[in-house]
XYZ file of C-alpha atoms in Angstrom:
774
model
C -23.168 8.239 -63.729
C -19.968 10.359 -63.727
C -16.611 8.793 -62.855
C -12.861 9.398 -62.974
C -10.428 7.687 -65.298
C -7.101 6.797 -63.625
C -3.876 4.950 -64.288
C -2.772 2.301 -61.732
C 0.786 3.047 -60.626
C 1.318 0.598 -57.736
C -0.537 -2.283 -56.020
C 0.467 -3.344 -52.472
C -1.344 -6.164 -50.663
C -1.205 -8.821 -47.926
C -3.116 -12.012 -47.050
C -2.821 -11.715 -43.242
C -4.877 -11.400 -41.147
C -7.244 -11.210 -44.124
C -6.679 -10.306 -47.805
C -6.394 -6.526 -48.309
C -4.817 -4.343 -51.025
C -3.721 -0.728 -51.400
C -3.971 0.841 -54.892
C -1.987 3.933 -55.928
C -3.496 5.634 -59.022
C -2.964 8.794 -61.089
C -6.142 10.611 -62.216
C -6.482 11.383 -65.971
C -9.912 12.876 -66.655
C -13.616 12.757 -65.849
C -16.021 10.704 -67.956
C -19.709 9.975 -68.266
C -21.137 6.458 -68.744
C -23.153 6.123 -71.959
C -23.886 2.397 -71.957
C -22.988 -0.555 -69.663
C -21.730 -3.399 -71.903
C -21.167 -6.179 -69.283
C -20.887 -6.582 -65.499
C -18.954 -9.890 -65.097
C -16.177 -10.724 -64.415
C -15.669 -6.921 -64.181
C -17.789 -3.985 -65.438
C -17.151 -2.718 -69.014
C -18.916 0.395 -70.288
C -18.914 2.834 -73.187
C -17.942 6.284 -71.828
C -17.600 9.874 -73.010
C -14.699 12.058 -71.857
C -15.917 15.264 -70.222
C -12.671 17.230 -69.761
C -9.234 16.953 -71.334
C -5.947 17.383 -69.581
C -4.337 18.848 -72.731
C -6.502 21.966 -72.611
C -4.816 23.046 -69.333
C -1.698 24.067 -71.240
C -3.510 27.099 -72.541
C -3.488 28.949 -69.202
C -4.248 32.501 -70.539
C -7.577 31.541 -72.171
C -8.878 29.834 -68.977
C -7.779 32.796 -66.880
C -9.692 35.233 -69.049
C -12.890 33.136 -68.933
C -12.981 32.688 -65.121
C -11.730 36.126 -64.158
C -12.238 37.107 -60.546
C -13.264 33.610 -59.369
C -9.881 32.133 -60.291
C -7.970 35.009 -58.693
C -9.961 34.694 -55.481
C -9.282 30.957 -55.293
C -5.550 31.508 -55.881
C -5.308 34.069 -53.064
C -6.998 31.748 -50.567
C -4.720 28.877 -51.621
C -1.554 30.962 -51.167
C -2.807 32.202 -47.776
C -3.474 28.618 -46.612
C -0.050 27.310 -47.666
C 1.818 30.258 -46.081
C 0.145 29.523 -42.746
C 1.908 26.156 -42.724
C 5.520 25.441 -41.770
C 7.548 26.268 -44.892
C 10.545 24.334 -43.578
C 8.721 21.103 -44.329
C 9.736 19.934 -47.863
C 6.202 18.903 -48.804
C 4.826 22.394 -47.946
C 7.570 24.120 -49.951
C 6.850 21.888 -52.939
C 3.120 22.685 -52.703
C 3.932 26.418 -52.691
C 5.908 26.012 -55.924
C 3.071 24.035 -57.523
C 0.655 26.921 -56.905
C 2.805 29.137 -59.132
C 3.663 26.557 -61.804
C 0.446 24.597 -62.338
C -2.479 25.993 -64.356
C -5.314 27.383 -62.258
C -7.738 24.768 -63.617
C -5.853 21.962 -61.825
C -5.734 23.691 -58.434
C -9.273 22.832 -57.139
C -8.699 19.104 -57.587
C -5.211 19.200 -55.978
C -6.136 21.321 -52.949
C -9.332 19.367 -52.289
C -7.244 16.218 -51.895
C -4.944 17.979 -49.359
C -7.257 19.912 -47.054
C -9.437 18.246 -44.422
C -12.767 17.354 -46.058
C -15.264 14.546 -45.880
C -15.535 11.847 -48.523
C -18.939 13.209 -49.524
C -17.456 16.679 -50.190
C -14.660 15.170 -52.269
C -17.175 13.242 -54.383
C -19.133 16.443 -54.970
C -15.967 18.146 -56.315
C -15.315 15.201 -58.645
C -18.912 15.302 -59.913
C -18.621 19.009 -60.769
C -17.690 18.964 -64.469
C -17.844 22.736 -65.108
C -14.723 24.500 -63.883
C -16.647 27.524 -62.603
C -18.846 25.277 -60.439
C -15.747 23.529 -59.142
C -14.154 26.816 -58.022
C -17.345 27.921 -56.268
C -17.561 24.621 -54.290
C -13.863 24.594 -53.306
C -13.500 28.203 -52.067
C -15.735 27.640 -48.935
C -13.663 24.580 -48.069
C -10.460 26.649 -48.238
C -11.938 29.397 -46.069
C -13.029 26.835 -43.469
C -9.547 25.330 -43.325
C -7.919 28.780 -42.955
C -10.193 29.712 -40.031
C -9.389 26.430 -38.305
C -5.643 27.044 -38.635
C -6.003 30.588 -37.256
C -7.863 29.293 -34.195
C -5.241 26.617 -33.607
C -2.366 29.095 -33.838
C -4.107 31.450 -31.412
C -4.510 28.622 -28.845
C -0.847 27.622 -29.122
C 0.316 31.215 -28.729
C -1.688 31.722 -25.511
C -0.274 28.507 -24.049
C 3.286 29.609 -24.832
C 2.645 32.955 -23.144
C 1.426 31.202 -20.000
C 4.537 29.012 -19.920
C 6.783 32.090 -20.305
C 4.916 33.841 -17.493
C 5.445 30.851 -15.138
C 9.154 30.695 -16.007
C 9.487 34.431 -15.395
C 7.705 34.302 -12.038
C 9.742 31.419 -10.595
C 13.080 33.295 -10.299
C 11.345 36.240 -8.627
C 9.665 33.944 -6.084
C 12.990 32.329 -5.358
C 14.635 35.689 -4.715
C 11.736 37.121 -2.736
C 11.682 34.247 -0.260
C 15.432 34.438 0.104
C 15.694 30.655 0.551
C 17.020 28.816 -2.455
C 17.021 25.393 -0.679
C 13.273 25.384 0.004
C 12.412 26.238 -3.582
C 14.748 23.555 -4.874
C 13.076 20.997 -2.643
C 9.672 22.165 -3.860
C 10.774 21.658 -7.422
C 12.229 18.258 -6.633
C 8.955 17.116 -5.077
C 7.411 17.411 -8.514
C 10.260 15.577 -10.169
C 9.882 11.839 -9.566
C 13.338 10.962 -10.819
C 14.990 13.393 -8.422
C 12.881 12.027 -5.571
C 13.888 8.500 -6.534
C 17.559 9.519 -6.506
C 17.082 10.991 -3.025
C 15.568 7.737 -1.765
C 18.470 5.767 -3.229
C 21.082 7.992 -1.573
C 19.328 7.911 1.808
C 18.649 4.152 1.743
C 20.855 1.742 3.669
C 21.695 -0.553 0.761
C 25.106 -2.099 0.319
C 27.919 -0.238 -1.399
C 27.749 -2.454 -4.466
C 23.973 -1.992 -4.793
C 24.294 1.788 -4.325
C 26.882 1.980 -7.083
C 24.624 0.074 -9.489
C 21.579 2.207 -8.615
C 23.407 5.508 -9.138
C 24.609 4.313 -12.512
C 21.049 3.355 -13.488
C 19.627 6.683 -12.280
C 22.091 8.550 -14.520
C 20.884 6.517 -17.487
C 17.281 7.180 -16.478
C 17.806 10.976 -16.495
C 19.108 10.901 -20.061
C 16.374 8.563 -21.267
C 13.092 9.866 -22.790
C 9.978 8.634 -21.012
C 8.580 7.209 -24.243
C 11.267 4.510 -24.372
C 10.148 1.047 -23.136
C 13.377 0.711 -21.134
C 12.448 3.788 -19.073
C 9.648 1.952 -17.252
C 11.815 -1.154 -16.748
C 14.687 0.828 -15.235
C 12.376 2.809 -13.005
C 10.656 -0.364 -11.718
C 14.078 -1.838 -10.953
C 15.177 1.220 -8.979
C 11.909 1.365 -7.034
C 12.344 -2.302 -6.062
C 15.907 -1.644 -4.904
C 14.673 1.192 -2.693
C 11.848 -0.902 -1.199
C 14.023 -3.890 -0.252
C 14.869 -4.177 3.487
C 18.658 -4.016 3.260
C 19.229 -3.332 6.969
C 15.722 -3.215 8.422
C 14.948 -6.031 10.868
C 12.646 -6.908 13.753
C 13.832 -7.535 17.281
C 13.502 -11.137 18.471
C 11.583 -12.011 21.622
C 14.081 -14.180 23.480
C 12.127 -15.070 26.631
C 12.242 -18.863 26.690
C 9.465 -19.280 29.248
C 7.045 -17.109 27.254
C 8.035 -18.909 24.031
C 7.334 -22.289 25.628
C 3.855 -21.118 26.677
C 3.048 -19.832 23.174
C 4.185 -23.083 21.532
C 2.262 -25.252 23.999
C -0.904 -23.201 23.535
C -0.739 -23.393 19.738
C 0.275 -27.048 19.317
C -0.115 -30.217 21.341
C 2.729 -32.806 21.308
C 5.488 -32.061 18.688
C 8.158 -32.144 21.381
C 11.078 -32.320 18.934
C 10.016 -29.156 17.122
C 9.459 -27.210 20.309
C 12.796 -28.333 21.710
C 14.658 -27.163 18.585
C 12.997 -23.714 18.624
C 13.790 -23.220 22.314
C 17.406 -24.235 21.657
C 17.626 -21.586 18.945
C 16.258 -18.947 21.340
C 18.737 -19.939 24.034
C 21.707 -19.652 21.675
C 20.407 -16.286 20.409
C 20.508 -14.985 23.963
C 24.181 -15.890 24.160
C 25.160 -14.798 20.631
C 23.428 -11.994 18.740
C 24.788 -12.594 15.234
C 23.685 -16.215 14.992
C 22.795 -17.285 11.466
C 19.227 -18.447 10.908
C 18.869 -22.249 10.980
C 17.497 -24.108 7.973
C 14.980 -26.672 9.207
C 13.018 -29.270 7.248
C 9.877 -30.745 8.810
C 9.137 -34.165 7.303
C 5.897 -35.942 8.092
C 2.504 -37.058 6.776
C -0.184 -34.535 5.752
C -2.361 -32.966 8.408
C 0.063 -33.127 11.356
C 0.577 -29.349 11.501
C 3.909 -28.753 9.728
C 2.747 -25.524 8.066
C 0.872 -24.155 11.072
C 3.825 -24.781 13.397
C 5.951 -22.577 11.139
C 3.476 -19.753 11.717
C 3.640 -20.393 15.463
C 7.451 -20.232 15.403
C 7.265 -16.785 13.759
C 4.741 -15.691 16.382
C 6.988 -17.012 19.164
C 10.048 -15.154 17.869
C 8.090 -11.979 17.130
C 9.111 -12.110 13.455
C 7.260 -11.552 10.197
C 6.002 -14.723 8.466
C 5.904 -15.440 4.737
C 4.863 -18.687 3.051
C 6.178 -19.744 -0.361
C 4.312 -22.675 -1.953
C 6.769 -24.742 -4.012
C 4.434 -27.578 -5.031
C 4.585 -28.027 -8.806
C 7.177 -25.269 -9.373
C 9.285 -26.286 -12.384
C 11.118 -23.074 -13.351
C 14.329 -22.019 -11.660
C 13.402 -18.393 -12.393
C 10.724 -18.681 -9.684
C 13.584 -18.894 -7.180
C 16.282 -16.742 -8.785
C 14.152 -14.375 -10.882
C 14.429 -13.414 -14.560
C 17.205 -11.404 -16.127
C 16.142 -7.855 -16.941
C 16.823 -8.360 -20.639
C 13.603 -10.394 -20.908
C 10.205 -8.831 -21.509
C 8.069 -9.014 -18.368
C 11.023 -9.868 -16.144
C 10.494 -9.877 -12.384
C 12.421 -10.944 -9.262
C 12.154 -14.429 -7.781
C 9.884 -15.463 -4.924
C 12.595 -15.015 -2.297
C 13.193 -11.335 -3.128
C 9.462 -10.726 -3.620
C 8.808 -12.207 -0.179
C 11.401 -9.925 1.431
C 9.792 -6.930 -0.278
C 6.370 -8.034 1.011
C 7.374 -8.480 4.673
C 9.649 -5.416 4.698
C 12.335 -6.879 7.009
C 15.476 -8.912 6.381
C 14.967 -11.478 9.172
C 11.524 -13.028 8.608
C 10.478 -16.661 8.909
C 10.223 -18.110 5.396
C 8.155 -21.290 5.052
C 9.089 -23.233 1.906
C 6.014 -25.436 1.669
C 6.064 -28.828 -0.127
C 9.763 -28.736 -0.995
C 9.549 -32.426 -1.957
C 7.175 -31.655 -4.846
C 9.515 -29.543 -6.980
C 9.705 -30.619 -10.619
C 12.291 -30.375 -13.391
C 11.522 -28.902 -16.808
C 13.189 -27.262 -19.796
C 13.336 -24.029 -17.748
C 15.775 -25.603 -15.291
C 15.722 -27.328 -11.903
C 14.357 -25.154 -9.050
C 15.746 -27.617 -6.479
C 19.249 -26.810 -7.742
C 18.473 -23.077 -7.471
C 17.499 -23.601 -3.821
C 20.994 -24.896 -3.032
C 22.319 -21.334 -2.818
C 19.326 -20.123 -0.819
C 19.483 -22.886 1.797
C 23.255 -23.041 2.241
C 24.370 -21.064 5.343
C 27.819 -20.639 3.811
C 26.463 -19.051 0.621
C 23.167 -17.306 1.306
C 24.834 -14.239 2.863
C 25.462 -13.146 -0.747
C 22.427 -14.508 -2.614
C 22.295 -13.026 -6.134
C 18.908 -12.763 -7.803
C 19.052 -12.569 -11.601
C 16.751 -9.540 -11.601
C 18.688 -7.575 -8.954
C 22.105 -8.698 -10.216
C 23.589 -7.636 -6.852
C 24.161 -9.680 -3.698
C 21.531 -9.724 -0.925
C 22.120 -11.100 2.575
C 19.736 -13.954 3.514
C 21.748 -15.207 6.488
C 19.316 -13.716 9.051
C 16.254 -15.370 7.467
C 14.896 -18.409 9.327
C 14.063 -20.921 6.576
C 11.611 -23.725 7.358
C 10.902 -26.317 4.658
C 8.092 -28.877 4.806
C 7.892 -32.219 3.033
C 5.936 -35.461 3.164
C 8.951 -37.604 2.279
C 12.680 -37.165 1.781
C 12.777 -39.708 -1.059
C 12.044 -37.101 -3.752
C 14.334 -34.381 -2.353
C 17.741 -34.294 -4.134
C 20.540 -35.480 -1.808
C 22.516 -32.235 -2.204
C 19.517 -30.171 -1.089
C 18.660 -32.553 1.752
C 22.251 -32.310 3.024
C 21.854 -28.537 3.547
C 18.798 -28.842 5.788
C 18.342 -30.043 9.350
C 15.657 -32.731 9.013
C 13.166 -33.050 11.882
C 10.689 -35.917 11.631
C 7.085 -35.040 12.497
C 5.303 -38.417 12.898
C 1.586 -38.982 13.108
C -0.458 -38.562 16.271
C -1.591 -41.304 18.618
C -5.280 -41.687 19.449
C -4.816 -39.976 22.820
C -3.021 -37.058 21.181
C -5.798 -36.733 18.610
C -8.423 -36.609 21.360
C -6.501 -33.843 23.131
C -6.030 -31.899 19.873
C -9.729 -32.256 19.035
C -10.913 -30.898 22.391
C -8.243 -28.199 22.689
C -8.219 -26.848 19.155
C -10.506 -28.481 16.567
C -13.867 -28.463 18.384
C -13.576 -24.805 19.588
C -12.565 -23.784 16.048
C -15.548 -25.578 14.463
C -17.960 -24.144 17.056
C -16.762 -20.649 16.223
C -17.000 -21.268 12.462
C -20.599 -22.505 12.754
C -21.838 -19.948 15.280
C -22.415 -22.488 18.061
C -21.569 -22.346 21.759
C -20.600 -25.081 24.270
C -24.051 -24.576 25.823
C -25.634 -25.850 22.589
C -23.497 -28.919 21.784
C -21.414 -31.396 23.759
C -19.041 -33.942 22.208
C -17.700 -36.336 24.887
C -14.238 -37.835 24.601
C -15.781 -41.275 24.034
C -17.547 -39.929 20.952
C -14.329 -38.320 19.723
C -12.547 -41.655 20.107
C -15.317 -43.311 18.078
C -14.840 -40.771 15.270
C -11.081 -41.339 15.300
C -11.223 -45.151 15.226
C -14.314 -45.798 13.096
C -14.594 -42.826 10.732
C -10.991 -41.754 10.139
C -7.761 -43.637 9.626
C -4.990 -41.102 9.133
C -1.765 -39.877 10.667
C -2.919 -36.243 10.907
C -6.198 -34.633 11.952
C -7.618 -33.169 8.714
C -10.293 -35.844 8.222
C -11.155 -35.597 11.930
C -11.610 -31.837 11.515
C -13.965 -32.403 8.572
C -16.044 -34.929 10.527
C -16.379 -32.504 13.433
C -17.475 -29.847 10.952
C -20.190 -32.176 9.626
C -21.455 -32.735 13.183
C -21.549 -28.977 13.851
C -23.519 -28.368 10.658
C -26.120 -30.957 11.652
C -26.431 -29.403 15.114
C -26.725 -25.929 13.568
C -29.759 -27.139 11.592
C -31.396 -28.408 14.814
C -30.654 -25.191 16.679
C -32.045 -23.051 13.860
C -35.210 -25.185 13.679
C -35.642 -24.921 17.457
C -35.364 -21.135 17.398
C -37.925 -20.989 14.600
C -40.402 -23.143 16.562
C -39.863 -21.164 19.787
C -40.979 -17.995 18.053
C -44.573 -19.308 17.676
C -45.536 -19.420 21.410
C -44.159 -15.880 21.805
C -46.725 -14.611 19.309
C -49.579 -16.431 21.088
C -51.643 -14.992 23.933
C -50.109 -14.664 27.383
C -52.652 -16.960 29.018
C -51.864 -19.788 26.615
C -48.136 -19.280 26.993
C -47.986 -20.847 30.461
C -49.860 -23.962 29.316
C -47.505 -24.245 26.358
C -44.451 -24.091 28.635
C -45.886 -26.782 30.893
C -46.554 -28.953 27.839
C -42.974 -28.579 26.655
C -41.616 -29.411 30.098
C -43.687 -32.579 30.333
C -43.080 -33.878 26.844
C -39.492 -32.836 26.167
C -37.051 -35.718 26.689
C -33.303 -36.040 26.278
C -33.037 -37.051 22.664
C -30.354 -37.682 20.133
C -30.019 -35.370 17.197
C -31.805 -37.856 14.961
C -35.112 -37.741 16.865
C -37.489 -35.901 14.580
C -40.793 -37.230 15.844
C -41.975 -33.922 17.261
C -40.561 -31.024 15.252
C -42.763 -28.539 17.092
C -40.597 -28.874 20.203
C -37.120 -27.348 20.336
C -34.323 -29.789 21.225
C -32.948 -29.768 24.726
C -29.720 -27.839 25.146
C -26.984 -28.841 25.091
C -27.365 -31.467 22.355
C -25.305 -34.511 23.336
C -23.517 -36.308 20.487
C -23.502 -40.042 21.150
C -22.868 -43.085 18.947
C -26.453 -43.101 17.639
C -26.098 -39.470 16.593
C -22.763 -40.279 14.910
C -24.382 -42.983 12.807
C -27.212 -40.663 11.749
C -24.894 -37.762 10.865
C -21.812 -39.480 9.470
C -23.430 -42.695 8.242
C -22.288 -46.223 9.021
C -18.670 -46.625 10.218
C -16.133 -46.480 7.400
C -13.506 -48.694 9.084
C -14.061 -51.944 10.965
C -11.598 -54.018 12.925
C -11.242 -56.768 10.334
C -7.922 -58.174 11.535
C -9.195 -61.335 13.257
C -11.703 -62.044 10.473
C -9.032 -62.059 7.779
C -6.634 -64.313 9.735
C -9.004 -67.273 10.029
C -7.109 -69.511 7.566
C -3.459 -70.379 6.870
C -1.493 -68.284 4.394
C -2.319 -64.807 5.754
C -0.012 -62.507 7.749
C -0.014 -58.827 8.739
C 2.874 -56.548 7.800
C 3.571 -52.901 8.569
C 4.300 -50.417 5.820
C 5.377 -46.779 5.735
C 3.832 -44.305 3.257
C 4.107 -40.520 2.892
C 0.653 -40.404 4.485
C 1.834 -42.248 7.609
C 2.058 -45.878 8.657
C -0.347 -48.553 7.407
C -1.022 -52.201 8.166
C -0.725 -54.472 5.142
C -2.124 -57.973 4.651
C -0.136 -60.572 2.724
C -2.070 -63.531 1.328
C -0.692 -66.719 -0.227
C -2.217 -69.758 -1.911
C -0.829 -72.837 -3.649
C -2.079 -75.005 -6.483
C -0.826 -77.737 -8.790
C 1.460 -76.412 -11.462
C 5.008 -76.143 -12.718
C 6.742 -74.457 -9.803
C 6.030 -70.811 -10.680
C 5.796 -67.901 -8.238
C 3.118 -65.292 -9.103
C 3.141 -61.861 -7.437
C 0.215 -59.415 -7.679
C -0.701 -56.088 -6.060
C 1.396 -53.523 -8.011
C 4.684 -54.451 -6.368
C 7.955 -52.662 -6.939
C 11.231 -54.374 -7.812
C 12.506 -54.422 -4.217
C 9.378 -56.136 -2.914
C 9.472 -58.693 -5.737
C 13.054 -59.527 -4.791
C 11.981 -59.916 -1.148
C 9.353 -62.467 -2.237
C 11.917 -64.522 -4.206
C 14.301 -64.274 -1.252
C 11.627 -65.581 1.128
C 10.691 -68.590 -1.010
C 14.391 -69.446 -1.493
C 15.027 -69.363 2.262
C 11.977 -71.563 2.977
C 12.978 -74.102 0.315
C 16.467 -74.345 1.800
C 15.049 -74.837 5.324
C 11.993 -76.962 4.451
C 13.308 -80.173 6.112
C 14.283 -78.302 9.246
C 10.757 -76.919 9.716
C 8.958 -79.956 8.244
C 7.393 -77.917 5.442
C 5.971 -79.943 2.562
C 3.893 -79.284 -0.512
C 0.566 -80.956 -1.293
C 2.267 -84.184 -2.411
C 4.407 -84.398 0.756
C 7.682 -83.409 -0.901
C 10.171 -81.117 0.847
C 10.730 -79.349 -2.510
C 8.036 -76.741 -2.000
C 7.819 -75.815 -5.710
C 7.690 -79.424 -7.000
C 4.581 -79.531 -9.221
C 3.252 -76.605 -7.159
C 2.551 -72.981 -8.117
C 2.492 -70.281 -5.432
C 0.484 -67.056 -5.686
C 1.349 -64.143 -3.372
C -1.092 -61.231 -3.274
C -0.914 -57.863 -1.505
C -4.475 -56.421 -1.262
C -5.362 -52.871 -2.319
C -4.075 -53.676 -5.774
C -4.619 -50.104 -6.989
C -1.894 -48.816 -4.644
C 1.755 -49.165 -5.683
C 3.916 -50.853 -3.023
C 7.661 -51.118 -2.710
C 10.387 -51.434 -0.094
C 12.321 -54.157 1.738
C 10.387 -54.187 5.037
C 7.880 -56.846 3.915
C 10.477 -59.659 3.911
C 9.626 -61.171 7.320
C 5.877 -60.901 6.568
C 6.241 -62.871 3.324
C 8.282 -65.596 5.075
C 5.666 -65.893 7.852
C 2.815 -65.981 5.329
C 4.448 -68.775 3.277
C 5.411 -70.729 6.419
C 1.758 -70.578 7.506
C 0.641 -71.774 4.076
C 2.954 -74.811 3.923
C 2.576 -75.778 7.597
C -1.208 -75.289 7.666
C -0.996 -73.310 10.927
C -2.685 -69.975 11.615
C -0.675 -66.853 12.370
C -1.654 -65.165 15.652
C -4.373 -62.620 14.914
C -2.874 -59.885 17.116
C 0.640 -59.945 15.619
C 2.106 -57.556 13.058
C 5.675 -57.517 11.856
C 8.224 -55.588 9.827
C 11.838 -56.195 8.837
C 14.151 -56.931 5.930
C 15.606 -60.422 5.473
C 18.769 -61.871 4.018
C 19.406 -65.202 2.307
C 20.994 -66.522 5.520
C 17.867 -65.762 7.539
C 18.999 -62.600 9.309
C 16.541 -59.774 10.050
C 17.870 -56.331 9.092
C 16.632 -52.962 10.432
C 14.138 -50.785 8.552
C 12.900 -47.197 8.827
C 9.638 -45.554 9.868
C 9.287 -47.616 13.063
C 7.260 -44.990 14.936
C 4.715 -44.535 12.116
C 4.382 -48.311 11.723
C 3.865 -48.852 15.466
C 1.191 -46.145 15.564
C -0.580 -47.799 12.608
C -0.607 -51.128 14.452
C -1.875 -49.405 17.589
C -4.705 -47.767 15.593
C -5.668 -51.172 14.176
C -5.932 -52.732 17.636
C -2.952 -55.088 17.354
C -1.146 -56.102 20.543
C 2.193 -57.647 19.531
C 4.720 -56.262 17.055
C 7.774 -58.078 15.761
C 10.567 -55.666 14.886
C 14.267 -56.095 13.971
C 16.486 -56.230 17.030
C 18.571 -53.309 15.778
C 15.428 -51.118 15.702
C 14.914 -51.315 19.491
C 16.531 -47.884 19.863
C 13.703 -46.343 17.765
C 11.101 -47.346 20.370
C 12.232 -44.502 22.604
C 10.468 -42.048 20.281
C 7.099 -43.716 20.931
C 4.921 -42.372 23.722
C 5.087 -44.293 26.996
C 1.355 -45.092 27.149
C 1.505 -46.603 23.636
C 4.485 -48.764 24.609
C 2.608 -49.987 27.667
C -0.325 -51.170 25.554
C 1.869 -53.068 23.055
C 4.283 -55.986 23.333
C 7.436 -55.670 21.220
C 9.365 -58.763 20.106
C 12.857 -57.902 18.830
C 14.125 -60.502 16.375
C 17.641 -60.990 15.023
C 16.856 -63.967 12.756
C 13.876 -65.615 11.080
C 13.766 -68.405 13.699
C 12.775 -65.875 16.338
C 10.212 -64.284 13.979
C 8.455 -67.599 13.293
C 8.476 -68.595 16.993
C 6.808 -65.304 17.913
C 4.278 -65.329 15.070
C 2.705 -68.753 15.853
C 1.107 -69.966 19.060
C 3.441 -72.373 20.864
C 6.392 -71.557 18.641
C 7.133 -72.941 15.209
C 10.410 -74.846 15.024
C 10.665 -76.863 18.284
C 10.528 -80.304 16.651
C 12.815 -79.343 13.826
C 15.461 -78.109 16.245
C 15.468 -81.436 18.191
C 16.060 -83.415 15.007
C 18.765 -81.011 13.972
C 20.599 -81.485 17.286
C 20.286 -85.300 17.079
C 21.820 -85.300 13.622
C 24.827 -83.377 14.951
C 25.449 -85.827 17.820
């Protein structure tokens, strides 16, 4: 029940992260609690003072009473203070206090200074009698003095060892008689000196060397505890690691390159031709700048993998940079070193990773770059992909020029619509269209099936997939420009076969454990009962399946389920007002149905199917052209009037309403669909068409002809109406596809309608028109 009375001098506090306060107090005296008067809101008690500060002024009386105990305490206190560094102002002030303060105050003061536990300090405060206080404090002083002596002894021995090492080093240097070797030995232990050596021996440019030497001078003067020390050192280490003049030698044998490309990829003639051209020019000129190619095509056609094959063909290092979703220009150019956590951009990081200055860089998904508050990465790529500028590409982190002219840049994209025109202008665009069915079959049997067999631990002796089955997978279970879905379906087949093979091995183990005499009977039984079966036959699980397992159409249905795509073209063209158009998407070509219906109304045109503005304008253009030529083609509404919108509403619908559609190439399809609706005649079920129209009835050329033709070929269509000015694009289509299709070039809508309907469309109207002229 003993406490200390104190006077609050200062209160310091804060409310974050949680309320806390620091209280500075001055002690006055000890007291004893006589009676507790109240506890809330704060304790109040009646106390009795146990010692008085005023009595300390009479120093001689206290000294006489304590005698030897006080003298002993004073000697220990002086000894402790003199062991400390007297140059420190606080230590000098404490030494003066020992001489000026009364001896009675010394135990309390020194106990608060020396290293003691809280429990020991409380015991000193509880000691009311001065003699008891001296006796408890003296052991604490002695303990502190012994600790300081031990610490000083340890420091002194360490200093002696350091002096001995310094003294030995000059002797060793003289005794060996070789100052250079000893200097090198010392420098091996000095990382900064080693770093400076690497910088001086590196083959960096003169400008970069000048910057690095300036930074190394700053680094030598900088203490290691500074945050900038680590940043500067990381910068210099990156500069040393960059391949300023290190490159790989190209393999320029065109015949060997052609073999490698043909083995890795089927078809893709344009790509292979461009790579071989580059190799041929490199043979004639050594310092040729690296081309900047852009492969544009639907997903799954092998744009990324062909970039890896090009690097393999040239004998160069390969590095892929994924740009999809990148929205910060610092990813390309790097951060300035003034920022915390700064680092170089992906281009410089890639060069550091591959270790040469002429790799193949694949900039994947360059059409999916995004803008943000951090800048436009597509604009930052302008310097990288410009042959006239990239010989002095400046990364913000390096802040010196680096030569990228020997790097072979290959960009990939699904569409050029989202690539900025300035960036597209700097690249050589090579279209990579989708594959035909024959090409897919070849790719499946050359590459996909062997890859899936290896992934699933199967051999050709265990599974056979005929080409007819592969064609069934392509036409009935996939509808794509590439081969990714086909690869997944083949993987599903291999997994199902793996289950059968594993079950067969498990069942074969049972006869092996039986007796030898019964084994022969068992083999005869298997030979008699085993029949060629599809993978779905599970009647007798005790018998292993015959090898190899043949995948036929029944097995396909059991493994992959019912066919996902049916040939629905003829079924959907069984009434007037339906026509088939061809559309281009980033995923390849697609066939597109256009449906029309009419009803009584006020002459309104309704368009549905998530159409863009261009397609809506094409629909209005088509209805205007038909209204102006209604008499010529004998087109009437339900009431027999040549004004097609008189008391008649027209509804045009483009199925797959969840997919956004836009573009001008549906103009001829809309005209044919509406002509079928108003004439009551059916459009030929094997005809598809594409082309833009004008108000005068002309058919204008459109893009994506090859992808659209391949989509029609996949859907089983036989005749395709195209704009006459697109005939030149048919040369890109494989010869066997052209042989199976009939192309009708059309320069005006008259020719389109004559080709779309059996027996022509406007014969009668043309006779009347000629009679009216005569």
